[in-house]
Amino acid sequence: MTSDGLEFAGHQFARASLDHCVKCTICETACPVAAVTPLFTGPKFVGPQAERFRNGESVDHSLDYCSSCGTCTLVCPQGVQIAELNSQARAVMKSDHMPVRDQLISRTTLMGMAMTPVAPLANAALHVKPIRTVVEKVFGIHRDAPMPTARTQTLHGWLKKRPAPKKAPTRGTVVFFHGCAGGYFEVETSKKSIEVLEHLGYRVIVPKQGCCGLAQQSNGLFDAATASVLQLCDDLRSAGKGLTIVSSSGSCTGMLKHEAHEIMGVTDDRLKDVAVRIRDMMEFLRDLHEAGELPTDFRPIEMTVPYHAPCQLKSQGMGQPAVEVLRLIPGLTVVESGATCCGIAGTYGLKKEKYEIAQAVGKPLFDMVKATNPDLALCDTETCRWQIAQSSGVPTEHPIWMIHRAYGLS
Amino acid sequence: MSRVVVIGAGIAGLTAAIRLARAGLAVTLVSKGVGGLQLSQGTVDVFGYDPVRVTHPLEALDVRAAADPKHPYASIGREAVESGVAYLADLVGPDLLVGDPAANLNLPTAVGAVRPTCLAQPSMLAGACVDGASFVIVGLRRLKDFPAHLIAANLARTVLPDGGRLQARHLVIDVPARDGEIDSSGLTYARAFDDPGFRKRFAAALLPLLTHGDSVGLPAVLGLHDLQAWRKLSDALGHPVFEIPLPPPAVPGLRLNETLLTAARTAGVRLVQGNRVVSARVTEGRVAAVTVAQAGAAREYPAEAFVLASGGFESGALAMDSYGTLTETIFGLPLAGQDAGELVHGDYWGAQQPLFAVGVGVEASMRPVDAAGAPVYPNLYAAGGILAGAYRWSEKSGEGIAVGSAVKAADAIVRELA
Ligand SMILES: Cc1cc2nc3c(=O)[nH]c(=O)nc-3n(C[C@H](O)[C@H](O)[C@H](O)COP(=O)(O)OP(=O)(O)OC[C@H]3O[C@@H](n4cnc5c(N)ncnc54)[C@H](O)[C@@H]3O)c2cc1C
């Protein structure tokens, strides 16, 4: 694979939407990073403005402080793809001096595979200060940054061992996409998603699947990311033609729905085929409900719970399906965080030079979560859950856990 | 499923969506991006110039409506404007909007002109330009969008609308909003003013430079979330304080926008942001659904009624191609105002460009009409900048038109779907 992604990023797409910018500053007002640090000069400044001066080389290195949360694109009234433009410019800027750290932390599957067999050990190691200090010094991963908890059993391990589902399928077949985190770390979320789908009457196929390449993309490793995402498309397509693909990994779904195409310029038909078929787990349930096909025989759950819609989910432009579905549960009061971002933005908040910024970005959210319910918060994407849990001290689950409970499955 | 879909999250779309939701209807609000409210001065203009300065906006719009049946106020009517303005004021509360819809205020701008507006934020009221006022306009060294000298000099040489004069001098002080930044935005300052520590430092730097009787004019950055920040500063200084709106990022507009968004959420409006409506599906003469260009696959939002609050040319609701053909970009609605001769003339400092009064014509319940005056679709309504017939920015009528039409459309829908 040659540098097609970078070529695209450097020359083509970025500029297409540039001239739509009217300098209204709406993106600047919404940017959660510029709000907390002067090190990032803001999305308009490093984006549509600086882009005019870029000719291969970057003129403004504060671009590296953009977290790629995508809020700027979301709020832009003129359709300028500011976040995409900035991700592309950063990939080009970093291409000749890619830090080892950024290559390492974007290998999500590798991390999972390496950690699962030694889970207790890995977990223990990740909580040992001196080890984390060394990791910070050598690799630049902040010692207090949230790390996933390794599990002793992978999702596929569970699938192999579990008894066949009790209920016979009544609704047809769906493909389940779990993402790397859902395969190795957030195994419970994947299990619960599959069980809810089966409870609803679907036959669930879980094909062997690799990484979507999102972390590589957000770290500017476009070639590797493109290869990953296309391999994943092959994996998912192998499960059957035209089937709906459901995923409880919100960020990876975003990668398949639009980022691979919009940021890296992947136009492969395999990606298109997957992009139109994939649904976020909660989006899938919401659509069923809209169609009058979601059983709402939920058990009451008397609780007030904070819910945070992650940036990656907002960028998919589908509203907040989790809130709509959760509100069908009697007794449950769902309080939307109203916060822009938790700060982590994939791997941004792990980096030692960005850790403090990411914590400041997430502060209003952590405060809100603690104040709303010190025992439980809900959020759709993995790294955001790890960040919220670590920084607020409040255990944070995928919304499907609540649905699973309300259906009496746990 | 939602019973109503509102397209656009500007002042018109937000107002309509909240009113519909509070009336008990399930509402989806779809928007491509943030609306123009955040870029506004954070005041509510009802009618400012016709073309001479207006003192009593409600009376003046009545006169205008009678004389000009193509003006949006002719179909909206005074009553709906009054109820729209009152509704908005009530929604955001007296910490954000005050004033008498029957009479305009005259407030200073960031170049020292005297601007008529109807409702204003309480933090702006001490800046009313009336005979005998005594202002000191305070600039901030690191905030480049507020030329204190120009503002004070222009105000001091102006004969005021009431025929009197005011006194104005200027000062520039340097209190950094955050370390290491020599060029801060108004927003950065506004966030700093939320912090009591910063306000204290600021007051300490400014107080020795004030003299008895000064009303202190500052850039409109006195707090973003703390709506009492300006009042606390005023108390600390022992002087009346007033905010003068800046060009974007405009903090007063931001305060209004945030407050309305929160109100929409609280009212149960389903917000779908960052999404463009690309087309509509019509069955049996009614709009059945709109299609949104969602990431991945397009998605339809069906509903019983639709409100088009997509703005004007500036928001992409209207477009002109290289042949000069004008289109309303979602429904392809017939456009009024195209018969006004040359739509864009070359005299850019002269008369209005008729192009900017092009838009959709509406009947009394705000449904877009065809050339014969008949509703195009029985369940499609329009509100705000999309309406034909007004030069909203020079008349200073944009917000009045928006809230009046939003309330009228919402009420018609509530009646229809009840
Ligand atoms: C430079 C300028 C200065 C002005 N100054 C004044 C003034 O001083 N006083 C005054 O009274 N008025 C002024 N106006 C006019 C005033 O701003 C408008 O009348 C008012 O903002 C209109 O509000 P709105 O809600 O109708 O539209 P907007 O605020 O423009 O909002 C439109 C909304 O629709 C969305 N949208 C558009 N197309 C689509 C689509 N296809 N799919 C989904 N969403 C879509 C947009 O993203 C946005 O959310 C000025 C206008 C301009 C351009």
Coordinates of C-alpha atoms in Angstrom, one line a residue, chain A residues 24-26 28-29 34-38 74-78 257-258 275-276 283 286-287 290 316-319 324 336, chain B residues 1 32-35 38-39 178-179 181 187 191 248-249 254 265 270-275 294-297 299 301 314:
Chain A
C24 CA -18.3 33.1 11.7
T25 CA -16.3 31.6 14.6
I26 CA -19.1 29.2 15.7
E28 CA -14.2 28.4 17.9
T29 CA -16.9 28.9 20.5
A34 CA -9.4 25.8 22.9
A35 CA -11.6 26.6 25.8
V36 CA -9.1 25.2 28.3
T37 CA -5.7 25.9 26.8
P38 CA -4.0 28.6 24.8
L74 CA -20.8 19.2 13.9
V75 CA -21.6 22.9 14.6
C76 CA -20.4 24.5 11.4
P77 CA -23.4 26.1 9.7
Q78 CA -21.6 26.2 6.4
K257 CA -19.9 5.1 8.5
H258 CA -17.9 8.1 7.6
A275 CA -21.3 1.8 5.7
V276 CA -24.9 1.7 4.6
E283 CA -29.8 3.4 17.0
R286 CA -34.5 3.2 18.4
D287 CA -35.3 2.4 14.8
E290 CA -40.0 4.0 15.6
Q316 CA -22.9 10.4 13.2
G317 CA -25.7 12.9 13.0
M318 CA -28.4 10.5 14.3
G319 CA -29.5 12.4 17.4
E324 CA -34.8 7.8 23.5
E336 CA -28.2 14.3 29.5
Chain B
M1 CA -42.1 8.8 15.6
K32 CA -27.0 21.3 9.6
G33 CA -25.2 23.5 12.0
V34 CA -25.7 26.2 14.7
G35 CA -28.1 28.9 13.6
Q38 CA -25.3 32.9 18.2
L39 CA -23.8 35.4 15.8
R178 CA -5.1 33.8 30.6
D179 CA -1.4 33.5 30.8
E181 CA -2.0 34.9 25.4
L187 CA -15.1 34.3 24.5
R191 CA -15.0 32.6 30.5
P248 CA -18.5 37.2 16.6
P249 CA -17.6 35.2 18.7
L254 CA -24.1 32.6 22.6
R265 CA -33.8 19.7 25.4
R270 CA -35.3 15.5 19.9
L271 CA -32.3 17.3 18.6
V272 CA -30.6 15.9 15.5
Q273 CA -27.6 18.1 14.9
G274 CA -24.9 18.2 12.2
N275 CA -27.2 16.9 9.6
Q294 CA -26.8 11.0 7.9
A295 CA -23.4 9.5 8.1
G296 CA -23.4 6.1 6.4
A297 CA -26.9 5.9 4.9
R299 CA -32.4 8.5 6.7
Y301 CA -37.8 11.5 9.2
E314 CA -26.5 33.0 4.3

